[in-house]
PDB file of C-alpha atoms in Angstrom:
ATOM      1  CA  HIS S   1      -2.093 -16.604 -10.979  1.00 50.00           C
ATOM      2  CA  GLN S   2      -3.165 -18.142  -7.701  1.00 51.00           C
ATOM      3  CA  GLN S   3      -3.397 -21.701  -6.572  1.00 58.00           C
ATOM      4  CA  ASN S   4      -5.022 -22.241  -3.180  1.00 68.00           C
ATOM      5  CA  GLY S   5      -4.791 -18.502  -2.469  1.00 71.00           C
ATOM      6  CA  VAL S   6      -0.999 -18.395  -2.683  1.00 74.00           C
ATOM      7  CA  PRO S   7       0.537 -16.215  -5.437  1.00 74.00           C
ATOM      8  CA  THR S   8       2.635 -18.220  -7.889  1.00 78.00           C
ATOM      9  CA  SER S   9       3.601 -15.478 -10.332  1.00 82.00           C
ATOM     10  CA  ILE S  10       3.495 -11.734 -10.749  1.00 83.00           C
ATOM     11  CA  GLU S  11       2.799  -9.509 -13.753  1.00 86.00           C
ATOM     12  CA  VAL S  12       3.573  -5.844 -14.275  1.00 81.00           C
ATOM     13  CA  GLU S  13       0.346  -3.895 -14.736  1.00 76.00           C
ATOM     14  CA  LYS S  14       1.839  -0.427 -14.962  1.00 75.00           C
ATOM     15  CA  GLU S  15       5.367   0.893 -14.969  1.00 76.00           C
ATOM     16  CA  ILE S  16       6.410   4.435 -14.160  1.00 75.00           C
ATOM     17  CA  ARG S  17      10.052   5.279 -14.668  1.00 76.00           C
ATOM     18  CA  VAL S  18      11.764   7.727 -12.347  1.00 76.00           C
ATOM     19  CA  GLY S  19      15.336   8.925 -12.541  1.00 74.00           C
ATOM     20  CA  GLY S  20      17.911   8.449  -9.831  1.00 74.00           C
ATOM     21  CA  PRO S  21      17.727   6.852  -6.408  1.00 75.00           C
ATOM     22  CA  CYS S  22      14.509   7.369  -4.477  1.00 81.00           C
ATOM     23  CA  ARG S  23      12.574   6.391  -1.357  1.00 85.00           C
ATOM     24  CA  VAL S  24       9.059   5.005  -1.783  1.00 89.00           C
ATOM     25  CA  CYS S  25       5.995   4.260   0.307  1.00 92.00           C
ATOM     26  CA  HIS S  26       2.381   3.511  -0.574  1.00 93.00           C
ATOM     27  CA  TYR S  27      -0.611   4.589   1.482  1.00 95.00           C
ATOM     28  CA  LYS S  28      -4.361   4.825   0.850  1.00 96.00           C
ATOM     29  CA  GLY S  29      -4.152   4.657  -2.938  1.00 94.00           C
ATOM     30  CA  TYR S  30      -1.158   6.969  -3.353  1.00 96.00           C
ATOM     31  CA  THR S  31       2.514   6.246  -3.875  1.00 94.00           C
ATOM     32  CA  TYR S  32       4.939   8.761  -2.387  1.00 96.00           C
ATOM     33  CA  LEU S  33       8.363   9.060  -3.991  1.00 94.00           C
ATOM     34  CA  GLY S  34      11.172  10.878  -2.150  1.00 92.00           C
ATOM     35  CA  LYS S  35      13.706  12.134  -4.703  1.00 91.00           C
ATOM     36  CA  THR S  36      17.270  13.461  -4.642  1.00 88.00           C
ATOM     37  CA  ASN S  37      16.057  16.912  -5.724  1.00 92.00           C
ATOM     38  CA  CYS S  38      14.712  17.368  -2.159  1.00 94.00           C
ATOM     39  CA  THR S  39      11.082  16.767  -3.080  1.00 95.00           C
ATOM     40  CA  VAL S  40       8.433  14.110  -2.612  1.00 96.00           C
ATOM     41  CA  ASP S  41       6.191  13.390  -5.598  1.00 96.00           C
ATOM     42  CA  ARG S  42       2.762  11.788  -5.221  1.00 97.00           C
ATOM     43  CA  PHE S  43       1.309   9.305  -7.729  1.00 94.00           C
ATOM     44  CA  ASP S  44      -2.323   8.205  -7.779  1.00 93.00           C
ATOM     45  CA  LYS S  45      -3.507   4.738  -8.816  1.00 89.00           C
ATOM     46  CA  ASP S  46      -3.732   5.825 -12.467  1.00 88.00           C
ATOM     47  CA  GLY S  47      -0.154   7.120 -12.499  1.00 85.00           C
ATOM     48  CA  ALA S  48      -1.047  10.827 -12.452  1.00 92.00           C
ATOM     49  CA  VAL S  49       1.744  12.636 -10.638  1.00 92.00           C
ATOM     50  CA  THR S  50       1.748  15.651  -8.364  1.00 95.00           C
ATOM     51  CA  GLU S  51       5.348  16.755  -8.696  1.00 94.00           C
ATOM     52  CA  SER S  52       6.998  18.404  -5.695  1.00 95.00           C
ATOM     53  CA  PHE S  53       4.006  17.477  -3.540  1.00 97.00           C
ATOM     54  CA  ILE S  54       6.359  18.111  -0.616  1.00 97.00           C
ATOM     55  CA  ARG S  55       9.473  20.303  -0.736  1.00 97.00           C
ATOM     56  CA  LEU S  56      12.329  19.731   1.691  1.00 96.00           C
ATOM     57  CA  ALA S  57      15.572  21.512   2.546  1.00 94.00           C
ATOM     58  CA  GLY S  58      17.540  18.239   2.293  1.00 91.00           C
ATOM     59  CA  TYR S  59      17.344  14.861   0.625  1.00 88.00           C
ATOM     60  CA  PRO S  60      14.555  12.563   1.837  1.00 90.00           C
ATOM     61  CA  ARG S  61      16.404   9.522   3.266  1.00 86.00           C
ATOM     62  CA  GLY S  62      13.306   7.630   4.337  1.00 88.00           C
ATOM     63  CA  ILE S  63       9.536   7.949   4.097  1.00 93.00           C
ATOM     64  CA  ILE S  64       6.713   6.020   5.728  1.00 93.00           C
ATOM     65  CA  ALA S  65       3.000   6.617   6.248  1.00 94.00           C
ATOM     66  CA  HIS S  66       1.028   5.933   9.416  1.00 95.00           C
ATOM     67  CA  GLU S  67      -2.401   7.095  10.596  1.00 96.00           C
ATOM     68  CA  ASP S  68      -2.839   9.662   7.812  1.00 97.00           C
ATOM     69  CA  ARG S  69       0.580  11.195   8.324  1.00 97.00           C
ATOM     70  CA  LEU S  70       3.771  10.994   6.299  1.00 97.00           C
ATOM     71  CA  TYR S  71       7.035  10.755   8.234  1.00 96.00           C
ATOM     72  CA  VAL S  72      10.049  11.873   6.205  1.00 95.00           C
ATOM     73  CA  LEU S  73      13.638  11.464   7.380  1.00 91.00           C
ATOM     74  CA  GLN S  74      15.624  14.380   5.928  1.00 92.00           C
ATOM     75  CA  HIS S  75      19.374  14.266   5.333  1.00 87.00           C
ATOM     76  CA  GLY S  76      21.401  16.826   7.255  1.00 84.00           C
ATOM     77  CA  THR S  77      23.780  17.406  10.119  1.00 84.00           C
ATOM     78  CA  PRO S  78      21.911  16.338  12.123  1.00 85.00           C
ATOM     79  CA  TYR S  79      19.124  14.487  10.346  1.00 88.00           C
ATOM     80  CA  SER S  80      15.550  15.620  10.990  1.00 93.00           C
ATOM     81  CA  ILE S  81      12.126  14.036  10.881  1.00 95.00           C
ATOM     82  CA  HIS S  82       9.341  16.015   9.213  1.00 97.00           C
ATOM     83  CA  VAL S  83       5.686  15.088   9.631  1.00 98.00           C
ATOM     84  CA  PHE S  84       3.122  15.985   6.961  1.00 98.00           C
ATOM     85  CA  ASN S  85      -0.602  15.467   6.596  1.00 98.00           C
ATOM     86  CA  LEU S  86      -1.964  13.819   3.448  1.00 97.00           C
ATOM     87  CA  LEU S  87      -2.409  17.245   1.829  1.00 97.00           C
ATOM     88  CA  GLY S  88       1.369  17.768   1.950  1.00 97.00           C
ATOM     89  CA  GLN S  89       1.269  20.357   4.741  1.00 98.00           C
ATOM     90  CA  GLN S  90       3.998  20.109   7.354  1.00 98.00           C
ATOM     91  CA  LEU S  91       2.604  19.618  10.841  1.00 98.00           C
ATOM     92  CA  PHE S  92       5.837  19.585  12.849  1.00 96.00           C
ATOM     93  CA  ALA S  93       9.466  18.443  12.764  1.00 97.00           C
ATOM     94  CA  TRP S  94      12.280  17.505  15.112  1.00 96.00           C
ATOM     95  CA  TYR S  95      15.990  16.727  14.970  1.00 92.00           C
ATOM     96  CA  HIS S  96      17.453  13.243  15.137  1.00 88.00           C
ATOM     97  CA  SER S  97      20.966  12.495  16.419  1.00 82.00           C
ATOM     98  CA  ASP S  98      22.232  10.759  13.241  1.00 78.00           C
ATOM     99  CA  SER S  99      24.412  13.000  11.090  1.00 72.00           C
ATOM    100  CA  GLY S 100      25.434  13.151   7.442  1.00 61.00           C
ATOM    101  CA  ALA S 101      27.691  10.104   7.732  1.00 56.00           C
ATOM    102  CA  SER S 102      26.599   8.537   4.442  1.00 55.00           C
ATOM    103  CA  TYR S 103      24.216   9.106   1.586  1.00 53.00           C
ATOM    104  CA  LYS S 104      23.451   5.375   1.510  1.00 56.00           C
ATOM    105  CA  LEU S 105      20.851   5.271   4.246  1.00 57.00           C
ATOM    106  CA  GLY S 106      18.078   2.768   3.522  1.00 62.00           C
ATOM    107  CA  ARG S 107      14.525   2.808   4.877  1.00 63.00           C
ATOM    108  CA  ALA S 108      15.507   3.735   8.421  1.00 78.00           C
ATOM    109  CA  LEU S 109      12.036   4.409   9.874  1.00 85.00           C
ATOM    110  CA  ALA S 110       9.414   2.072  11.352  1.00 84.00           C
ATOM    111  CA  VAL S 111       6.342   2.411  13.561  1.00 88.00           C
ATOM    112  CA  VAL S 112       5.836  -0.136  16.345  1.00 86.00           C
ATOM    113  CA  ASN S 113       3.251  -0.489  19.115  1.00 86.00           C
ATOM    114  CA  TYR S 114       1.008   1.753  16.957  1.00 86.00           C
ATOM    115  CA  ASP S 115       2.469   4.876  18.548  1.00 92.00           C
ATOM    116  CA  GLU S 116       6.271   4.706  18.512  1.00 92.00           C
ATOM    117  CA  LEU S 117       8.554   5.753  15.672  1.00 92.00           C
ATOM    118  CA  ILE S 118      11.901   3.944  15.554  1.00 88.00           C
ATOM    119  CA  VAL S 119      14.732   5.665  13.695  1.00 89.00           C
ATOM    120  CA  ALA S 120      18.170   4.147  13.093  1.00 85.00           C
ATOM    121  CA  ASP S 121      21.090   6.250  14.295  1.00 85.00           C
ATOM    122  CA  ARG S 122      24.128   4.925  12.437  1.00 82.00           C
ATOM    123  CA  THR S 123      26.502   7.545  13.807  1.00 82.00           C
ATOM    124  CA  ASN S 124      25.871   6.515  17.413  1.00 86.00           C
ATOM    125  CA  LYS S 125      25.029   2.826  16.756  1.00 86.00           C
ATOM    126  CA  LYS S 126      21.595   2.860  18.317  1.00 89.00           C
ATOM    127  CA  PHE S 127      17.891   2.967  17.599  1.00 88.00           C
ATOM    128  CA  CYS S 128      16.041   6.055  18.783  1.00 91.00           C
ATOM    129  CA  ILE S 129      12.412   5.669  19.771  1.00 92.00           C
ATOM    130  CA  PHE S 130      10.129   8.702  19.544  1.00 96.00           C
ATOM    131  CA  SER S 131       6.439   9.296  20.096  1.00 96.00           C
ATOM    132  CA  LEU S 132       4.575  10.053  16.871  1.00 96.00           C
ATOM    133  CA  THR S 133       4.744  13.742  17.820  1.00 95.00           C
ATOM    134  CA  GLY S 134       8.534  13.774  18.216  1.00 95.00           C
ATOM    135  CA  GLU S 135       8.993  13.289  21.952  1.00 96.00           C
ATOM    136  CA  PHE S 136      12.171  11.303  22.588  1.00 95.00           C
ATOM    137  CA  LEU S 137      11.199   8.203  24.584  1.00 96.00           C
ATOM    138  CA  ARG S 138      14.354   6.085  24.755  1.00 94.00           C
ATOM    139  CA  SER S 139      17.210   4.603  22.763  1.00 94.00           C
ATOM    140  CA  VAL S 140      18.466   1.061  22.334  1.00 90.00           C
ATOM    141  CA  LYS S 141      22.178   0.506  21.719  1.00 92.00           C
ATOM    142  CA  CYS S 142      23.070  -1.784  18.809  1.00 84.00           C
ATOM    143  CA  ASP S 143      26.764  -2.191  17.993  1.00 83.00           C
ATOM    144  CA  GLN S 144      25.921  -4.111  14.801  1.00 80.00           C
ATOM    145  CA  ILE S 145      24.471  -1.035  13.064  1.00 79.00           C
ATOM    146  CA  GLY S 146      26.764  -0.134  10.194  1.00 71.00           C
ATOM    147  CA  THR S 147      27.535   3.286   8.773  1.00 68.00           C
ATOM    148  CA  MET S 148      26.069   2.648   5.329  1.00 66.00           C
ATOM    149  CA  LYS S 149      22.721   1.054   4.441  1.00 70.00           C
ATOM    150  CA  VAL S 150      20.346   0.289   7.283  1.00 72.00           C
ATOM    151  CA  SER S 151      16.684  -0.510   6.642  1.00 68.00           C
ATOM    152  CA  LEU S 152      13.903  -1.176   9.121  1.00 69.00           C
ATOM    153  CA  CYS S 153      10.561  -2.846   8.626  1.00 67.00           C
ATOM    154  CA  GLN S 154       7.778  -3.272  11.163  1.00 68.00           C
ATOM    155  CA  ALA S 155       7.135  -6.968  11.909  1.00 67.00           C
ATOM    156  CA  GLY S 156       4.128  -7.506  14.125  1.00 67.00           C
ATOM    157  CA  GLY S 157       3.015  -4.972  16.684  1.00 67.00           C
ATOM    158  CA  ASP S 158       6.213  -4.558  18.672  1.00 69.00           C
ATOM    159  CA  SER S 159       9.078  -5.873  16.523  1.00 66.00           C
ATOM    160  CA  ILE S 160      11.233  -4.728  13.640  1.00 63.00           C
ATOM    161  CA  ILE S 161      13.295  -6.468  11.001  1.00 63.00           C
ATOM    162  CA  VAL S 162      16.676  -4.814  10.422  1.00 65.00           C
ATOM    163  CA  THR S 163      18.907  -5.192   7.387  1.00 63.00           C
ATOM    164  CA  ASN S 164      22.429  -3.859   7.477  1.00 62.00           C
ATOM    165  CA  CYS S 165      24.750  -3.617   4.471  1.00 63.00           C
ATOM    166  CA  GLU S 166      28.203  -2.067   4.330  1.00 60.00           C
ATOM    167  CA  ALA S 167      28.583  -2.350   0.538  1.00 54.00           C
TER     168      ALA S 167
END
């Protein structure tokens, strides 16, 4: 219900239960669900699922969508970023300097400036900035990055919000 355009309550319209921890993003009418069985499922607005829409060699530790591409951070030593089109076809991939330090990585990807992908590197306590095609641009040291859960969220055109949890 809205009063003066501001939401005052929320109701569940549809619920879809999934087992185990997962990573989620929504883009252009589809919800993408990265699962611990090394796949990404795709749900449409009616809840119809395309299981194993994307198959990976490692666990998906983060997933975001930007400009009709899906960016998936894959667990490994080192981690890797895989880029897919909206048909689930891999376009390219590259390695990222973070390693298999913890399974508790949060949403550690964000796009800023419309053309830069920021990825948290917990192992080396820095943020790595890549072009959207995987070219390493620069890194920014951040001693406050923990080894467990780190999540990023784009905030405006050139900023990110970072949450850091060691529990």
